[in-house]
Amino acid sequence: MITVFGSINLDLVAVVERLPLPGETAAGPDHQNFPGGKGANQALAARRAGADVAMTAAVGTDVFAAPALANLEAAGVDLSGVRRLDGATGIAMIGVEASGENLIIVASGVNARVSASWLKGKLPQGSLLLMQMETPAAEIRAAIAAAREAGATVILNTAPAGDPAVSELASLSDIVIANESEAMEIAAKLGLPGEPEAFVRTVAEGRLGSARLAVVTLGAKGVIAHDGTALYSVPTPKVRVVDTTGAGDAFCGAFAAALDRGDELGAALAFGVAAGSLACTANGAQGSAPDAAAIRQLAATLPISRSLLHANTAPEAENSLGKA
Ligand code: RIB
């Protein structure tokens, strides 16, 4: 089972020819609203990928709350941990250009008031707690402590970049999923190497606190990971990119779902990459979240490269962290 402690937003999306630079205006023909928020996107992706998922989060008392929750409800995510707080539901203002690249401005609303205390009784032993950086760092820290006490495994997706506490929170987690710039940011803070391969090795060697498995997502180049036994890489398949919003979230949710059901690490990475790639083929962060059958079909076509760290490593030690 996967518990997601994270953000819920409504995404207000405008398609523009070219994303604006600071001080510029970019005009598009109209806008569309989609459910979003990194927490909600990852919860939905994990659920569509076949996991039992519960979400602990907040929405406001405004008109954005219902549409923000619609997909999660329809997919059967357990929303008993989602509270309705007096105030505004989080929103994200998103520009998407022809290449599929995006620019996001988030107004956190009640996401800034979620509390780790709401997780009490909601973290079964052996379950996964999946978090991102769109909720307050102090609550993420408290949630990690709650997971430790309950015997749950913590997966931290370090997106979005920029929170000064991210290195510390990554070092308290079990599994860290970062993109290239987030890995650089974490490494720079701690005086560790930030280049993707060196970063995942460093984490696997135990030089990032309790974290033992690191995954760096490389966008169109795929993913790289290290679990202390072997270095894994999976390339991104060629797809027709429409909108990259939520691709990272689809990876995280599907990857977590694969770990939750006990997939071997290489297979879990391929499953995540396939989900992230399919998520780029339609508009919106959630509308494009693929189901397990579609993910499995694409994942089966992806080569998984695995190189051992030490030639004499016992095979039975492989992927121990992949079976969360
Ligand atoms: O990762 C994509 C998400 O980031 C969007 O859905 C938006 O809400 C922002 O939180």
CSV table of C-alpha atoms and ligand atoms in Angstrom, one decimal:
chain,number,residue,atom,x,y,z
A,1,MET,CA,0.0,0.0,0.0
A,2,ILE,CA,1.1,3.5,-0.8
A,3,THR,CA,0.3,6.6,1.2
A,4,VAL,CA,0.9,9.9,-0.5
A,5,PHE,CA,1.5,13.0,1.7
A,6,GLY,CA,1.6,15.9,-0.6
A,7,SER,CA,-0.1,18.7,-2.6
A,8,ILE,CA,-3.4,18.9,-4.4
A,9,ASN,CA,-3.7,21.7,-7.0
A,10,LEU,CA,-6.0,22.8,-9.8
A,11,ASP,CA,-3.8,23.5,-12.8
A,12,LEU,CA,-4.8,26.5,-15.0
A,13,VAL,CA,-3.0,25.8,-18.3
A,14,ALA,CA,-2.4,28.0,-21.3
A,15,VAL,CA,-0.8,26.8,-24.5
A,16,VAL,CA,1.6,29.4,-25.9
A,17,GLU,CA,3.9,29.5,-28.9
A,18,ARG,CA,7.0,30.3,-26.7
A,19,LEU,CA,7.3,30.4,-22.9
A,20,PRO,CA,7.9,34.0,-21.7
A,21,LEU,CA,11.2,35.2,-20.3
A,22,PRO,CA,11.1,37.3,-17.1
A,23,GLY,CA,9.4,40.6,-17.9
A,24,GLU,CA,7.7,39.2,-21.1
A,25,THR,CA,4.1,38.3,-21.8
A,26,ALA,CA,3.2,35.3,-23.8
A,27,ALA,CA,-0.4,35.1,-25.1
A,28,GLY,CA,-2.3,31.9,-26.0
A,29,PRO,CA,-5.7,31.4,-27.4
A,30,ASP,CA,-7.5,30.1,-24.3
A,31,HIS,CA,-7.0,28.1,-21.2
A,32,GLN,CA,-8.0,24.7,-19.7
A,33,ASN,CA,-8.2,23.6,-16.1
A,34,PHE,CA,-6.9,20.2,-15.0
A,35,PRO,CA,-6.5,18.5,-11.7
A,36,GLY,CA,-2.9,18.6,-10.6
A,37,GLY,CA,-0.4,19.1,-7.7
A,38,LYS,CA,2.6,16.8,-7.5
A,39,GLY,CA,1.1,14.8,-4.6
A,40,ALA,CA,-2.2,14.3,-6.3
A,41,ASN,CA,-0.5,13.5,-9.7
A,42,GLN,CA,1.7,10.8,-8.1
A,43,ALA,CA,-1.2,9.3,-6.1
A,44,LEU,CA,-3.3,9.0,-9.3
A,45,ALA,CA,-0.3,7.6,-11.3
A,46,ALA,CA,0.3,5.0,-8.6
A,47,ARG,CA,-3.4,4.1,-8.5
A,48,ARG,CA,-3.7,3.8,-12.3
A,49,ALA,CA,-0.5,1.7,-12.2
A,50,GLY,CA,-2.3,-0.8,-10.0
A,51,ALA,CA,-1.5,0.1,-6.4
A,52,ASP,CA,-3.7,0.6,-3.4
A,53,VAL,CA,-3.3,4.3,-2.7
A,54,ALA,CA,-4.4,6.6,0.1
A,55,MET,CA,-3.8,10.4,0.2
A,56,THR,CA,-3.2,12.6,3.2
A,57,ALA,CA,-3.5,16.3,2.0
A,58,ALA,CA,-5.8,19.3,2.0
A,59,VAL,CA,-8.1,21.2,-0.3
A,60,GLY,CA,-9.8,24.5,0.4
A,61,THR,CA,-13.4,25.6,0.6
A,62,ASP,CA,-13.5,27.3,-2.8
A,63,VAL,CA,-14.8,26.1,-6.1
A,64,PHE,CA,-11.5,24.6,-7.1
A,65,ALA,CA,-11.6,21.9,-4.5
A,66,ALA,CA,-14.1,19.5,-6.3
A,67,PRO,CA,-12.4,19.6,-9.7
A,68,ALA,CA,-9.0,19.1,-8.1
A,69,LEU,CA,-10.2,15.9,-6.4
A,70,ALA,CA,-12.3,14.6,-9.3
A,71,ASN,CA,-9.7,12.2,-10.9
A,72,LEU,CA,-8.5,10.8,-7.6
A,73,GLU,CA,-12.1,10.0,-6.6
A,74,ALA,CA,-12.9,8.4,-9.9
A,75,ALA,CA,-9.8,6.3,-9.8
A,76,GLY,CA,-10.5,5.0,-6.3
A,77,VAL,CA,-7.8,6.7,-4.3
A,78,ASP,CA,-8.7,6.6,-0.6
A,79,LEU,CA,-9.3,10.3,0.2
A,80,SER,CA,-10.3,9.8,3.9
A,81,GLY,CA,-7.1,11.6,4.8
A,82,VAL,CA,-7.8,14.7,2.7
A,83,ARG,CA,-9.1,17.5,4.9
A,84,ARG,CA,-11.1,20.5,3.7
A,85,LEU,CA,-9.6,23.6,5.3
A,86,ASP,CA,-11.0,27.1,5.3
A,87,GLY,CA,-9.1,28.9,2.5
A,88,ALA,CA,-7.9,28.5,-1.1
A,89,THR,CA,-7.2,25.2,-2.8
A,90,GLY,CA,-3.7,25.2,-4.3
A,91,ILE,CA,-3.4,26.3,-7.9
A,92,ALA,CA,-0.7,26.1,-10.5
A,93,MET,CA,-0.5,28.6,-13.4
A,94,ILE,CA,1.1,26.6,-16.2
A,95,GLY,CA,2.3,27.7,-19.7
A,96,VAL,CA,3.0,25.0,-22.2
A,97,GLU,CA,4.8,25.7,-25.5
A,98,ALA,CA,4.8,23.8,-28.7
A,99,SER,CA,7.8,21.6,-27.8
A,100,GLY,CA,5.8,20.3,-24.7
A,101,GLU,CA,8.1,22.3,-22.4
A,102,ASN,CA,6.4,24.1,-19.5
A,103,LEU,CA,6.7,26.9,-17.0
A,104,ILE,CA,4.9,26.6,-13.7
A,105,ILE,CA,3.9,29.1,-11.0
A,106,VAL,CA,2.3,27.6,-7.9
A,107,ALA,CA,0.1,29.4,-5.3
A,108,SER,CA,0.2,26.8,-2.4
A,109,GLY,CA,-3.1,27.8,-0.7
A,110,VAL,CA,-4.0,25.2,2.0
A,111,ASN,CA,-1.2,22.9,0.8
A,112,ALA,CA,0.9,25.1,3.1
A,113,ARG,CA,-1.2,24.0,6.1
A,114,VAL,CA,-1.1,20.2,5.8
A,115,SER,CA,0.1,18.5,9.0
A,116,ALA,CA,2.0,15.3,9.4
A,117,SER,CA,-0.1,14.6,12.5
A,118,TRP,CA,-2.9,13.6,10.1
A,119,LEU,CA,-0.9,10.5,9.2
A,120,LYS,CA,-1.5,9.0,12.6
A,121,GLY,CA,-2.8,5.4,12.1
A,122,LYS,CA,-2.5,5.8,8.3
A,123,LEU,CA,1.0,4.2,7.7
A,124,PRO,CA,0.7,0.4,7.9
A,125,GLN,CA,4.0,-1.4,8.6
A,126,GLY,CA,5.8,-2.3,5.4
A,127,SER,CA,3.9,0.3,3.4
A,128,LEU,CA,5.4,3.1,1.3
A,129,LEU,CA,5.1,6.8,2.2
A,130,LEU,CA,5.6,8.9,-1.0
A,131,MET,CA,6.3,12.6,-0.7
A,132,GLN,CA,7.4,15.6,-2.7
A,133,MET,CA,8.5,19.1,-1.9
A,134,GLU,CA,5.2,21.0,-2.3
A,135,THR,CA,4.3,20.8,1.4
A,136,PRO,CA,6.1,22.5,4.3
A,137,ALA,CA,9.5,21.0,5.0
A,138,ALA,CA,8.8,20.8,8.8
A,139,GLU,CA,5.8,18.5,8.0
A,140,ILE,CA,7.8,16.4,5.6
A,141,ARG,CA,10.4,15.9,8.4
A,142,ALA,CA,7.7,15.0,10.9
A,143,ALA,CA,6.1,12.6,8.3
A,144,ILE,CA,9.5,10.9,7.9
A,145,ALA,CA,9.7,10.4,11.7
A,146,ALA,CA,6.1,9.0,11.7
A,147,ALA,CA,7.0,6.6,8.9
A,148,ARG,CA,10.1,5.4,10.8
A,149,GLU,CA,8.0,4.7,13.9
A,150,ALA,CA,5.4,2.9,11.9
A,151,GLY,CA,7.9,0.8,9.9
A,152,ALA,CA,7.0,2.4,6.5
A,153,THR,CA,9.6,3.1,3.8
A,154,VAL,CA,10.0,6.7,2.8
A,155,ILE,CA,10.3,7.7,-0.9
A,156,LEU,CA,11.1,11.4,-1.4
A,157,ASN,CA,10.7,13.0,-4.8
A,158,THR,CA,12.8,16.2,-4.4
A,159,ALA,CA,10.7,18.2,-6.9
A,160,PRO,CA,10.2,21.1,-7.1
A,161,ALA,CA,13.8,22.3,-6.6
A,162,GLY,CA,14.6,25.2,-4.4
A,163,ASP,CA,13.6,24.4,-0.8
A,164,PRO,CA,16.6,24.9,1.4
A,165,ALA,CA,15.7,21.9,3.5
A,166,VAL,CA,15.7,19.4,0.5
A,167,SER,CA,19.2,18.0,1.2
A,168,GLU,CA,18.4,17.3,4.8
A,169,LEU,CA,15.1,15.7,4.0
A,170,ALA,CA,16.7,13.6,1.2
A,171,SER,CA,19.3,12.4,3.7
A,172,LEU,CA,16.5,11.3,6.1
A,173,SER,CA,14.6,9.3,3.5
A,174,ASP,CA,15.1,5.7,2.2
A,175,ILE,CA,14.7,6.3,-1.5
A,176,VAL,CA,15.4,9.6,-3.2
A,177,ILE,CA,14.1,10.5,-6.7
A,178,ALA,CA,15.6,13.6,-8.2
A,179,ASN,CA,16.0,15.2,-11.6
A,180,GLU,CA,19.5,16.3,-12.7
A,181,SER,CA,19.3,19.8,-11.3
A,182,GLU,CA,17.8,18.7,-8.0
A,183,ALA,CA,20.6,16.1,-7.7
A,184,MET,CA,23.1,18.9,-8.3
A,185,GLU,CA,21.5,21.1,-5.8
A,186,ILE,CA,21.4,18.4,-3.1
A,187,ALA,CA,25.0,17.3,-3.8
A,188,ALA,CA,26.4,20.9,-3.8
A,189,LYS,CA,24.9,21.5,-0.4
A,190,LEU,CA,26.5,18.5,1.1
A,191,GLY,CA,29.8,18.6,-0.8
A,192,LEU,CA,29.0,15.4,-2.7
A,193,PRO,CA,29.4,14.8,-6.5
A,194,GLY,CA,26.3,15.9,-8.4
A,195,GLU,CA,26.8,14.4,-11.8
A,196,PRO,CA,24.0,11.7,-12.1
A,197,GLU,CA,26.1,8.5,-12.0
A,198,ALA,CA,28.3,9.8,-9.3
A,199,PHE,CA,25.3,11.0,-7.3
A,200,VAL,CA,23.4,7.7,-7.3
A,201,ARG,CA,26.6,5.8,-6.4
A,202,THR,CA,27.3,8.2,-3.6
A,203,VAL,CA,23.8,7.7,-2.2
A,204,ALA,CA,24.1,3.9,-2.5
A,205,GLU,CA,27.4,4.0,-0.6
A,206,GLY,CA,25.5,5.5,2.3
A,207,ARG,CA,27.0,9.0,2.1
A,208,LEU,CA,23.5,10.7,2.0
A,209,GLY,CA,22.3,9.8,5.5
A,210,SER,CA,19.9,7.0,5.6
A,211,ALA,CA,19.1,7.1,1.9
A,212,ARG,CA,20.3,3.8,0.2
A,213,LEU,CA,18.6,4.0,-3.2
A,214,ALA,CA,18.8,7.0,-5.5
A,215,VAL,CA,17.1,7.5,-8.8
A,216,VAL,CA,18.0,10.4,-11.1
A,217,THR,CA,15.5,11.1,-13.9
A,218,LEU,CA,17.2,12.4,-17.1
A,219,GLY,CA,14.2,13.6,-19.1
A,220,ALA,CA,14.5,12.4,-22.7
A,221,LYS,CA,17.6,10.4,-21.8
A,222,GLY,CA,15.8,8.1,-19.3
A,223,VAL,CA,16.7,7.3,-15.7
A,224,ILE,CA,19.8,6.1,-13.8
A,225,ALA,CA,19.7,4.4,-10.4
A,226,HIS,CA,22.0,2.6,-7.9
A,227,ASP,CA,21.0,0.4,-5.0
A,228,GLY,CA,24.5,-0.4,-3.6
A,229,THR,CA,24.8,-3.5,-5.7
A,230,ALA,CA,24.4,-2.4,-9.3
A,231,LEU,CA,24.1,0.7,-11.4
A,232,TYR,CA,20.9,0.6,-13.5
A,233,SER,CA,19.9,2.7,-16.5
A,234,VAL,CA,16.8,2.7,-18.6
A,235,PRO,CA,16.4,4.9,-21.8
A,236,THR,CA,13.3,6.9,-22.6
A,237,PRO,CA,11.3,5.5,-25.6
A,238,LYS,CA,10.4,7.7,-28.5
A,239,VAL,CA,6.9,9.1,-28.1
A,240,ARG,CA,5.1,12.1,-29.6
A,241,VAL,CA,5.5,14.7,-26.9
A,242,VAL,CA,2.5,17.0,-26.4
A,243,ASP,CA,2.9,18.2,-22.8
A,244,THR,CA,5.6,17.2,-20.3
A,245,THR,CA,3.7,18.5,-17.3
A,246,GLY,CA,3.4,15.6,-14.8
A,247,ALA,CA,5.8,13.3,-16.5
A,248,GLY,CA,8.0,13.2,-13.5
A,249,ASP,CA,5.0,12.6,-11.3
A,250,ALA,CA,3.9,9.7,-13.5
A,251,PHE,CA,7.3,8.2,-13.2
A,252,CYS,CA,7.3,8.5,-9.4
A,253,GLY,CA,3.8,7.1,-9.0
A,254,ALA,CA,4.3,4.1,-11.3
A,255,PHE,CA,7.8,3.4,-9.9
A,256,ALA,CA,6.4,3.4,-6.4
A,257,ALA,CA,3.6,1.1,-7.5
A,258,ALA,CA,6.1,-1.3,-8.9
A,259,LEU,CA,8.2,-1.3,-5.8
A,260,ASP,CA,5.1,-1.8,-3.7
A,261,ARG,CA,4.2,-5.0,-5.5
A,262,GLY,CA,7.8,-6.3,-5.1
A,263,ASP,CA,9.1,-5.7,-8.6
A,264,GLU,CA,12.9,-6.0,-9.1
A,265,LEU,CA,14.5,-2.6,-9.3
A,266,GLY,CA,15.3,-2.7,-13.1
A,267,ALA,CA,11.7,-3.7,-13.9
A,268,ALA,CA,10.4,-1.0,-11.6
A,269,LEU,CA,12.5,1.6,-13.3
A,270,ALA,CA,11.3,0.5,-16.7
A,271,PHE,CA,7.7,0.6,-15.5
A,272,GLY,CA,8.2,4.2,-14.3
A,273,VAL,CA,10.0,5.3,-17.4
A,274,ALA,CA,7.2,3.9,-19.6
A,275,ALA,CA,4.5,5.7,-17.4
A,276,GLY,CA,6.4,9.0,-17.6
A,277,SER,CA,6.8,8.7,-21.3
A,278,LEU,CA,3.1,7.9,-21.9
A,279,ALA,CA,2.2,10.9,-19.7
A,280,CYS,CA,3.9,13.2,-22.2
A,281,THR,CA,1.6,12.2,-25.0
A,282,ALA,CA,-1.6,14.1,-23.8
A,283,ASN,CA,-2.4,17.4,-22.2
A,284,GLY,CA,-2.6,18.0,-18.5
A,285,ALA,CA,-0.7,16.4,-15.6
A,286,GLN,CA,-3.4,13.8,-14.8
A,287,GLY,CA,-5.4,13.2,-18.0
A,288,SER,CA,-2.4,11.5,-19.4
A,289,ALA,CA,-1.7,9.1,-16.5
A,290,PRO,CA,-1.6,5.7,-18.2
A,291,ASP,CA,-3.1,2.5,-16.9
A,292,ALA,CA,-1.1,-0.6,-15.9
A,293,ALA,CA,-1.7,-2.5,-19.1
A,294,ALA,CA,-0.4,0.4,-21.3
A,295,ILE,CA,2.6,0.9,-19.1
A,296,ARG,CA,3.4,-2.8,-19.0
A,297,GLN,CA,3.2,-3.0,-22.8
A,298,LEU,CA,5.7,-0.1,-23.3
A,299,ALA,CA,7.9,-1.1,-20.4
A,300,ALA,CA,8.4,-4.5,-22.0
A,301,THR,CA,10.1,-2.9,-25.0
A,302,LEU,CA,12.7,-1.0,-22.9
A,303,PRO,CA,16.2,-2.3,-22.4
A,304,ILE,CA,17.4,-2.4,-18.8
A,305,SER,CA,21.1,-2.0,-18.4
A,306,ARG,CA,22.6,-3.3,-15.1
A,307,SER,CA,26.2,-3.2,-14.2
A,308,LEU,CA,27.5,-4.7,-11.0
A,309,LEU,CA,29.4,-2.5,-8.6
A,310,HIS,CA,31.6,-5.4,-7.4
A,311,ALA,CA,32.2,-8.5,-9.6
A,312,ASN,CA,31.8,-10.8,-6.5
A,313,THR,CA,28.6,-9.3,-5.2
A,314,ALA,CA,26.2,-12.1,-4.2
A,315,PRO,CA,23.2,-12.2,-6.6
A,316,GLU,CA,20.7,-12.7,-3.8
A,317,ALA,CA,21.7,-9.3,-2.4
A,318,GLU,CA,20.4,-7.6,-5.6
A,319,ASN,CA,17.6,-5.1,-5.4
A,320,SER,CA,16.9,-5.5,-1.7
A,321,LEU,CA,15.7,-1.9,-1.6
A,322,GLY,CA,13.5,-2.6,-4.6
A,323,LYS,CA,11.3,-4.8,-2.5
A,324,ALA,CA,9.9,-2.1,-0.2
B,1,RIB,O1,4.5,18.2,-11.5
B,1,RIB,C1,3.5,18.9,-12.2
B,1,RIB,C2,2.7,19.7,-11.2
B,1,RIB,O2,3.4,20.7,-10.6
B,1,RIB,C3,1.4,20.3,-11.7
B,1,RIB,O3,0.3,19.5,-11.7
B,1,RIB,C4,1.3,21.5,-10.8
B,1,RIB,O4,0.1,21.5,-10.0
B,1,RIB,C5,2.5,21.6,-10.0
B,1,RIB,O5,2.3,21.3,-8.7
